[in-house]
Amino acid sequence: ADRAYTQKSLELSTRWAKRCREAHRKENQQLFGIVQGGTFEDLREESAKQIIDLDFPGYAIGGLSVGEEKSQMLDLAAHTAPLLPNDLPRYLMGVGTPNDLLQCAQMGIDLFDCVMPTRNARNGSLFTSEGKINIKNSKYKTEDLPLDPQCACNTCRNYSRAYLRHLFMADEILAMRLNSLHNIAFFQTWMSRLRRAIREDRPIDWSFPEDNGEETHGD
Ligand SMILES: [Zn+2]
């Protein structure tokens, strides 16, 4: 969207946020404000100012990870995160890959959400400590190993790669369940390692092996 349209939209979002703030009654829920402003740094600043004025208990960065270039998402997240209060949760909506999570956490983001673990799982694309695995690949046909020997999830403790491949190729719904359970476990372990490093004030000196030679057909 162009600048004028984005400006109008962010002002509309602020008016909605104000109405939500006033209507919100439930004491067992936290209502966060969401910063908009598209791909324009100055509009992100303007939106952040307007939303922070409404005094929410936490703030989200919205409108990113919706098809723009990865580098632009990272630049805008890095620009927007420090505009938000230091002592309140910051939530980056729709992000991301294991390495995005490491990078954005270091910008000061606390919360994330993404369909990637389950959507990839349903397509047979599995995250492991050695990188991504495409369970469709014929090399897994006879592999008796767990998906990720380092993973303690139910799928890895009970099923082999060969069996998971068989389920996937046969279009068995159990493939989607077992794959999803594993990918979610992988992301949970990934985040708990990250939280531990932050708590212990250690550098985040690891990353996810993006290029492990596995063909994943642009999942
Ligand atoms: Zn697992």
PDB file of C-alpha atoms and ligand atoms in Angstrom:
ATOM      1  CA  ALA A   1       0.000   0.000   0.000  1.00  0.00           C
ATOM      2  CA  ASP A   2       1.193   3.560  -0.603  1.00  0.00           C
ATOM      3  CA  ARG A   3       1.993   6.009   2.152  1.00  0.00           C
ATOM      4  CA  ALA A   4      -1.288   7.960   2.165  1.00  0.00           C
ATOM      5  CA  TYR A   5      -3.372   4.773   2.285  1.00  0.00           C
ATOM      6  CA  THR A   6      -1.178   3.303   5.039  1.00  0.00           C
ATOM      7  CA  GLN A   7      -1.482   6.507   7.084  1.00  0.00           C
ATOM      8  CA  LYS A   8      -5.281   6.465   6.818  1.00  0.00           C
ATOM      9  CA  SER A   9      -5.333   2.785   7.781  1.00  0.00           C
ATOM     10  CA  LEU A  10      -3.156   3.236  10.844  1.00  0.00           C
ATOM     11  CA  GLU A  11      -5.389   6.045  12.064  1.00  0.00           C
ATOM     12  CA  LEU A  12      -8.409   3.808  11.619  1.00  0.00           C
ATOM     13  CA  SER A  13      -6.572   1.074  13.571  1.00  0.00           C
ATOM     14  CA  THR A  14      -5.921   3.546  16.391  1.00  0.00           C
ATOM     15  CA  ARG A  15      -9.613   4.467  16.579  1.00  0.00           C
ATOM     16  CA  TRP A  16     -10.486   0.762  16.723  1.00  0.00           C
ATOM     17  CA  ALA A  17      -7.864   0.209  19.421  1.00  0.00           C
ATOM     18  CA  LYS A  18      -9.368   3.015  21.484  1.00  0.00           C
ATOM     19  CA  ARG A  19     -12.860   1.513  21.224  1.00  0.00           C
ATOM     20  CA  CYS A  20     -11.486  -1.948  22.137  1.00  0.00           C
ATOM     21  CA  ARG A  21      -9.668  -0.473  25.128  1.00  0.00           C
ATOM     22  CA  GLU A  22     -12.877   1.154  26.367  1.00  0.00           C
ATOM     23  CA  ALA A  23     -15.011  -1.946  25.752  1.00  0.00           C
ATOM     24  CA  HIS A  24     -12.607  -4.384  27.390  1.00  0.00           C
ATOM     25  CA  ARG A  25     -13.960  -5.665  30.724  1.00  0.00           C
ATOM     26  CA  LYS A  26     -12.569  -9.140  31.340  1.00  0.00           C
ATOM     27  CA  GLU A  27     -10.075  -9.226  34.163  1.00  0.00           C
ATOM     28  CA  ASN A  28      -8.602 -12.579  33.206  1.00  0.00           C
ATOM     29  CA  GLN A  29      -7.480 -11.298  29.786  1.00  0.00           C
ATOM     30  CA  GLN A  30      -4.826  -8.854  28.728  1.00  0.00           C
ATOM     31  CA  LEU A  31      -5.665  -6.678  25.747  1.00  0.00           C
ATOM     32  CA  PHE A  32      -2.578  -5.628  23.792  1.00  0.00           C
ATOM     33  CA  GLY A  33      -2.269  -2.640  21.478  1.00  0.00           C
ATOM     34  CA  ILE A  34      -1.021  -3.393  17.954  1.00  0.00           C
ATOM     35  CA  VAL A  35       1.400  -1.078  16.140  1.00  0.00           C
ATOM     36  CA  GLN A  36       0.727  -0.741  12.400  1.00  0.00           C
ATOM     37  CA  GLY A  37       2.257   1.545   9.792  1.00  0.00           C
ATOM     38  CA  GLY A  38       3.120  -0.879   7.011  1.00  0.00           C
ATOM     39  CA  THR A  39       6.637  -0.607   5.639  1.00  0.00           C
ATOM     40  CA  PHE A  40       7.115   3.107   6.523  1.00  0.00           C
ATOM     41  CA  GLU A  41       9.431   3.747   9.469  1.00  0.00           C
ATOM     42  CA  ASP A  42       7.944   7.164  10.289  1.00  0.00           C
ATOM     43  CA  LEU A  43       4.410   5.756  10.189  1.00  0.00           C
ATOM     44  CA  ARG A  44       5.498   2.948  12.511  1.00  0.00           C
ATOM     45  CA  GLU A  45       6.704   5.680  14.906  1.00  0.00           C
ATOM     46  CA  GLU A  46       3.452   7.579  14.601  1.00  0.00           C
ATOM     47  CA  SER A  47       1.377   4.444  15.180  1.00  0.00           C
ATOM     48  CA  ALA A  48       3.515   3.413  18.175  1.00  0.00           C
ATOM     49  CA  LYS A  49       3.010   6.841  19.756  1.00  0.00           C
ATOM     50  CA  GLN A  50      -0.775   6.748  19.254  1.00  0.00           C
ATOM     51  CA  ILE A  51      -1.134   3.187  20.538  1.00  0.00           C
ATOM     52  CA  ILE A  52       1.143   3.689  23.567  1.00  0.00           C
ATOM     53  CA  ASP A  53      -0.959   6.751  24.484  1.00  0.00           C
ATOM     54  CA  LEU A  54      -3.885   4.380  24.983  1.00  0.00           C
ATOM     55  CA  ASP A  55      -1.944   2.628  27.755  1.00  0.00           C
ATOM     56  CA  PHE A  56      -2.093  -1.115  27.091  1.00  0.00           C
ATOM     57  CA  PRO A  57      -0.473  -3.822  29.286  1.00  0.00           C
ATOM     58  CA  GLY A  58       1.555  -5.069  26.301  1.00  0.00           C
ATOM     59  CA  TYR A  59       2.213  -4.186  22.667  1.00  0.00           C
ATOM     60  CA  ALA A  60       2.258  -6.112  19.413  1.00  0.00           C
ATOM     61  CA  ILE A  61       3.950  -5.315  16.129  1.00  0.00           C
ATOM     62  CA  GLY A  62       1.423  -6.131  13.424  1.00  0.00           C
ATOM     63  CA  GLY A  63       1.343  -6.067   9.648  1.00  0.00           C
ATOM     64  CA  LEU A  64       4.708  -7.767   9.201  1.00  0.00           C
ATOM     65  CA  SER A  65       5.480 -11.219   7.836  1.00  0.00           C
ATOM     66  CA  VAL A  66       2.652 -10.830   5.322  1.00  0.00           C
ATOM     67  CA  GLY A  67       4.668 -11.344   2.160  1.00  0.00           C
ATOM     68  CA  GLU A  68       7.317  -8.605   2.271  1.00  0.00           C
ATOM     69  CA  GLU A  69      11.017  -9.449   1.897  1.00  0.00           C
ATOM     70  CA  LYS A  70      12.565 -11.102   4.939  1.00  0.00           C
ATOM     71  CA  SER A  71      15.189  -8.352   5.243  1.00  0.00           C
ATOM     72  CA  GLN A  72      12.454  -5.699   5.286  1.00  0.00           C
ATOM     73  CA  MET A  73      10.558  -7.550   8.024  1.00  0.00           C
ATOM     74  CA  LEU A  74      13.719  -7.724  10.130  1.00  0.00           C
ATOM     75  CA  ASP A  75      14.570  -4.038   9.533  1.00  0.00           C
ATOM     76  CA  LEU A  76      11.063  -2.895  10.484  1.00  0.00           C
ATOM     77  CA  ALA A  77      10.937  -5.127  13.562  1.00  0.00           C
ATOM     78  CA  ALA A  78      14.323  -3.761  14.658  1.00  0.00           C
ATOM     79  CA  HIS A  79      13.070  -0.217  14.082  1.00  0.00           C
ATOM     80  CA  THR A  80       9.764  -0.712  15.897  1.00  0.00           C
ATOM     81  CA  ALA A  81      10.759  -2.836  18.921  1.00  0.00           C
ATOM     82  CA  PRO A  82      12.696  -0.041  20.716  1.00  0.00           C
ATOM     83  CA  LEU A  83       9.727   2.332  20.287  1.00  0.00           C
ATOM     84  CA  LEU A  84       7.751   0.148  22.709  1.00  0.00           C
ATOM     85  CA  PRO A  85       7.963   0.335  26.520  1.00  0.00           C
ATOM     86  CA  ASN A  86      10.884  -1.596  27.982  1.00  0.00           C
ATOM     87  CA  ASP A  87       8.988  -3.019  30.924  1.00  0.00           C
ATOM     88  CA  LEU A  88       6.011  -4.459  29.020  1.00  0.00           C
ATOM     89  CA  PRO A  89       5.747  -7.524  26.752  1.00  0.00           C
ATOM     90  CA  ARG A  90       6.488  -6.977  23.072  1.00  0.00           C
ATOM     91  CA  TYR A  91       4.821  -9.363  20.659  1.00  0.00           C
ATOM     92  CA  LEU A  92       5.871  -9.799  17.029  1.00  0.00           C
ATOM     93  CA  MET A  93       2.920 -11.241  15.137  1.00  0.00           C
ATOM     94  CA  GLY A  94       3.392 -13.962  12.522  1.00  0.00           C
ATOM     95  CA  VAL A  95       7.116 -14.689  13.048  1.00  0.00           C
ATOM     96  CA  GLY A  96       8.890 -16.949  12.286  1.00  0.00           C
ATOM     97  CA  THR A  97      11.658 -19.394  11.422  1.00  0.00           C
ATOM     98  CA  PRO A  98      13.958 -20.675  14.188  1.00  0.00           C
ATOM     99  CA  ASN A  99      16.604 -18.139  13.180  1.00  0.00           C
ATOM    100  CA  ASP A 100      14.046 -15.293  12.969  1.00  0.00           C
ATOM    101  CA  LEU A 101      13.114 -16.072  16.564  1.00  0.00           C
ATOM    102  CA  LEU A 102      16.744 -15.829  17.702  1.00  0.00           C
ATOM    103  CA  GLN A 103      17.294 -12.621  15.807  1.00  0.00           C
ATOM    104  CA  CYS A 104      14.077 -10.909  16.879  1.00  0.00           C
ATOM    105  CA  ALA A 105      14.449 -11.948  20.530  1.00  0.00           C
ATOM    106  CA  GLN A 106      17.749 -10.069  20.461  1.00  0.00           C
ATOM    107  CA  MET A 107      15.855  -6.965  19.289  1.00  0.00           C
ATOM    108  CA  GLY A 108      13.838  -7.178  22.506  1.00  0.00           C
ATOM    109  CA  ILE A 109      10.792  -9.120  21.284  1.00  0.00           C
ATOM    110  CA  ASP A 110       9.255 -11.389  23.952  1.00  0.00           C
ATOM    111  CA  LEU A 111       6.351 -13.142  22.229  1.00  0.00           C
ATOM    112  CA  PHE A 112       5.749 -14.721  18.842  1.00  0.00           C
ATOM    113  CA  ASP A 113       3.108 -16.689  16.983  1.00  0.00           C
ATOM    114  CA  CYS A 114       3.333 -18.502  13.679  1.00  0.00           C
ATOM    115  CA  VAL A 115       1.681 -21.250  11.659  1.00  0.00           C
ATOM    116  CA  MET A 116       5.061 -22.529  10.511  1.00  0.00           C
ATOM    117  CA  PRO A 117       5.488 -25.483  12.914  1.00  0.00           C
ATOM    118  CA  THR A 118       2.137 -27.046  12.054  1.00  0.00           C
ATOM    119  CA  ARG A 119       1.841 -25.962   8.402  1.00  0.00           C
ATOM    120  CA  ASN A 120       5.313 -27.296   7.609  1.00  0.00           C
ATOM    121  CA  ALA A 121       4.522 -30.460   9.533  1.00  0.00           C
ATOM    122  CA  ARG A 122       1.437 -31.082   7.419  1.00  0.00           C
ATOM    123  CA  ASN A 123       3.625 -30.728   4.303  1.00  0.00           C
ATOM    124  CA  GLY A 124       6.201 -33.191   5.628  1.00  0.00           C
ATOM    125  CA  SER A 125       8.783 -30.515   6.407  1.00  0.00           C
ATOM    126  CA  LEU A 126      10.282 -31.241   9.811  1.00  0.00           C
ATOM    127  CA  PHE A 127      12.627 -29.220  11.981  1.00  0.00           C
ATOM    128  CA  THR A 128      15.476 -31.144  13.600  1.00  0.00           C
ATOM    129  CA  SER A 129      18.684 -30.305  15.416  1.00  0.00           C
ATOM    130  CA  GLU A 130      20.521 -31.039  12.123  1.00  0.00           C
ATOM    131  CA  GLY A 131      18.303 -28.807   9.989  1.00  0.00           C
ATOM    132  CA  LYS A 132      15.106 -29.400   8.062  1.00  0.00           C
ATOM    133  CA  ILE A 133      14.048 -32.846   6.905  1.00  0.00           C
ATOM    134  CA  ASN A 134      11.659 -33.462   4.045  1.00  0.00           C
ATOM    135  CA  ILE A 135      10.093 -36.742   5.070  1.00  0.00           C
ATOM    136  CA  LYS A 136       8.954 -37.388   1.470  1.00  0.00           C
ATOM    137  CA  ASN A 137      12.555 -37.962   0.359  1.00  0.00           C
ATOM    138  CA  SER A 138      13.107 -41.550  -0.667  1.00  0.00           C
ATOM    139  CA  LYS A 139      16.269 -41.789   1.413  1.00  0.00           C
ATOM    140  CA  TYR A 140      14.041 -42.095   4.503  1.00  0.00           C
ATOM    141  CA  LYS A 141      12.268 -45.148   3.129  1.00  0.00           C
ATOM    142  CA  THR A 142      14.333 -47.565   5.203  1.00  0.00           C
ATOM    143  CA  GLU A 143      15.723 -45.292   7.914  1.00  0.00           C
ATOM    144  CA  ASP A 144      15.142 -46.755  11.312  1.00  0.00           C
ATOM    145  CA  LEU A 145      16.281 -43.607  13.180  1.00  0.00           C
ATOM    146  CA  PRO A 146      13.899 -41.273  14.965  1.00  0.00           C
ATOM    147  CA  LEU A 147      13.196 -37.965  13.175  1.00  0.00           C
ATOM    148  CA  ASP A 148      15.561 -36.192  15.532  1.00  0.00           C
ATOM    149  CA  PRO A 149      17.589 -38.426  17.849  1.00  0.00           C
ATOM    150  CA  GLN A 150      18.056 -35.402  20.123  1.00  0.00           C
ATOM    151  CA  CYS A 151      14.323 -34.772  20.505  1.00  0.00           C
ATOM    152  CA  ALA A 152      12.383 -36.178  23.459  1.00  0.00           C
ATOM    153  CA  CYS A 153       8.902 -35.774  21.921  1.00  0.00           C
ATOM    154  CA  ASN A 154       6.373 -38.578  21.643  1.00  0.00           C
ATOM    155  CA  THR A 155       6.916 -38.893  17.867  1.00  0.00           C
ATOM    156  CA  CYS A 156      10.687 -39.228  18.181  1.00  0.00           C
ATOM    157  CA  ARG A 157      10.492 -41.660  21.073  1.00  0.00           C
ATOM    158  CA  ASN A 158       8.066 -44.020  19.342  1.00  0.00           C
ATOM    159  CA  TYR A 159       8.332 -43.856  15.547  1.00  0.00           C
ATOM    160  CA  SER A 160      11.058 -44.211  12.923  1.00  0.00           C
ATOM    161  CA  ARG A 161      11.644 -41.946   9.930  1.00  0.00           C
ATOM    162  CA  ALA A 162      10.699 -44.841   7.668  1.00  0.00           C
ATOM    163  CA  TYR A 163       7.343 -45.279   9.409  1.00  0.00           C
ATOM    164  CA  LEU A 164       6.631 -41.530   9.366  1.00  0.00           C
ATOM    165  CA  ARG A 165       7.469 -41.465   5.649  1.00  0.00           C
ATOM    166  CA  HIS A 166       5.167 -44.412   5.044  1.00  0.00           C
ATOM    167  CA  LEU A 167       2.305 -42.675   6.859  1.00  0.00           C
ATOM    168  CA  PHE A 168       2.906 -39.480   4.912  1.00  0.00           C
ATOM    169  CA  MET A 169       3.061 -41.196   1.503  1.00  0.00           C
ATOM    170  CA  ALA A 170      -0.109 -43.140   2.314  1.00  0.00           C
ATOM    171  CA  ASP A 171      -1.926 -39.864   3.155  1.00  0.00           C
ATOM    172  CA  GLU A 172      -2.627 -41.089   6.644  1.00  0.00           C
ATOM    173  CA  ILE A 173      -3.910 -38.302   8.905  1.00  0.00           C
ATOM    174  CA  LEU A 174      -1.691 -39.712  11.659  1.00  0.00           C
ATOM    175  CA  ALA A 175       1.309 -38.397   9.689  1.00  0.00           C
ATOM    176  CA  MET A 176       0.060 -34.836  10.163  1.00  0.00           C
ATOM    177  CA  ARG A 177      -0.539 -35.376  13.866  1.00  0.00           C
ATOM    178  CA  LEU A 178       2.827 -36.981  14.596  1.00  0.00           C
ATOM    179  CA  ASN A 179       4.690 -34.440  12.446  1.00  0.00           C
ATOM    180  CA  SER A 180       2.880 -31.513  14.070  1.00  0.00           C
ATOM    181  CA  LEU A 181       3.576 -32.818  17.566  1.00  0.00           C
ATOM    182  CA  HIS A 182       7.268 -33.083  16.728  1.00  0.00           C
ATOM    183  CA  ASN A 183       7.586 -29.634  15.112  1.00  0.00           C
ATOM    184  CA  ILE A 184       5.784 -27.975  18.022  1.00  0.00           C
ATOM    185  CA  ALA A 185       8.080 -29.805  20.464  1.00  0.00           C
ATOM    186  CA  PHE A 186      11.077 -28.628  18.425  1.00  0.00           C
ATOM    187  CA  PHE A 187       9.980 -24.962  18.642  1.00  0.00           C
ATOM    188  CA  GLN A 188       9.210 -25.260  22.346  1.00  0.00           C
ATOM    189  CA  THR A 189      12.662 -26.670  23.024  1.00  0.00           C
ATOM    190  CA  TRP A 190      14.181 -23.978  20.823  1.00  0.00           C
ATOM    191  CA  MET A 191      12.439 -21.210  22.789  1.00  0.00           C
ATOM    192  CA  SER A 192      13.261 -22.693  26.174  1.00  0.00           C
ATOM    193  CA  ARG A 193      16.945 -22.792  25.208  1.00  0.00           C
ATOM    194  CA  LEU A 194      16.660 -19.140  24.180  1.00  0.00           C
ATOM    195  CA  ARG A 195      14.919 -18.153  27.428  1.00  0.00           C
ATOM    196  CA  ARG A 196      17.581 -19.950  29.446  1.00  0.00           C
ATOM    197  CA  ALA A 197      20.371 -18.055  27.655  1.00  0.00           C
ATOM    198  CA  ILE A 198      18.606 -14.735  28.283  1.00  0.00           C
ATOM    199  CA  ARG A 199      18.043 -15.567  31.961  1.00  0.00           C
ATOM    200  CA  GLU A 200      21.670 -16.576  32.439  1.00  0.00           C
ATOM    201  CA  ASP A 201      22.885 -13.603  30.394  1.00  0.00           C
ATOM    202  CA  ARG A 202      24.769 -15.825  27.954  1.00  0.00           C
ATOM    203  CA  PRO A 203      25.332 -14.957  24.277  1.00  0.00           C
ATOM    204  CA  ILE A 204      22.996 -16.502  21.709  1.00  0.00           C
ATOM    205  CA  ASP A 205      25.808 -18.138  19.797  1.00  0.00           C
ATOM    206  CA  TRP A 206      23.963 -20.911  17.979  1.00  0.00           C
ATOM    207  CA  SER A 207      21.716 -20.944  14.924  1.00  0.00           C
ATOM    208  CA  PHE A 208      19.485 -23.267  12.956  1.00  0.00           C
ATOM    209  CA  PRO A 209      21.326 -24.976  10.068  1.00  0.00           C
ATOM    210  CA  GLU A 210      19.315 -23.511   7.152  1.00  0.00           C
ATOM    211  CA  ASP A 211      21.440 -25.093   4.470  1.00  0.00           C
ATOM    212  CA  ASN A 212      21.812 -28.752   5.340  1.00  0.00           C
ATOM    213  CA  GLY A 213      21.465 -29.913   1.749  1.00  0.00           C
ATOM    214  CA  GLU A 214      17.934 -31.266   2.199  1.00  0.00           C
ATOM    215  CA  GLU A 215      15.568 -30.496  -0.672  1.00  0.00           C
ATOM    216  CA  THR A 216      12.496 -28.876   0.815  1.00  0.00           C
ATOM    217  CA  HIS A 217      10.810 -27.464  -2.314  1.00  0.00           C
ATOM    218  CA  GLY A 218      10.279 -23.980  -0.959  1.00  0.00           C
ATOM    219  CA  ASP A 219       7.977 -24.801   1.917  1.00  0.00           C
TER     220      ASP A 219
HETATM  221 ZN    ZN B   1      10.514 -35.006  18.129  1.00  0.00          ZN
END
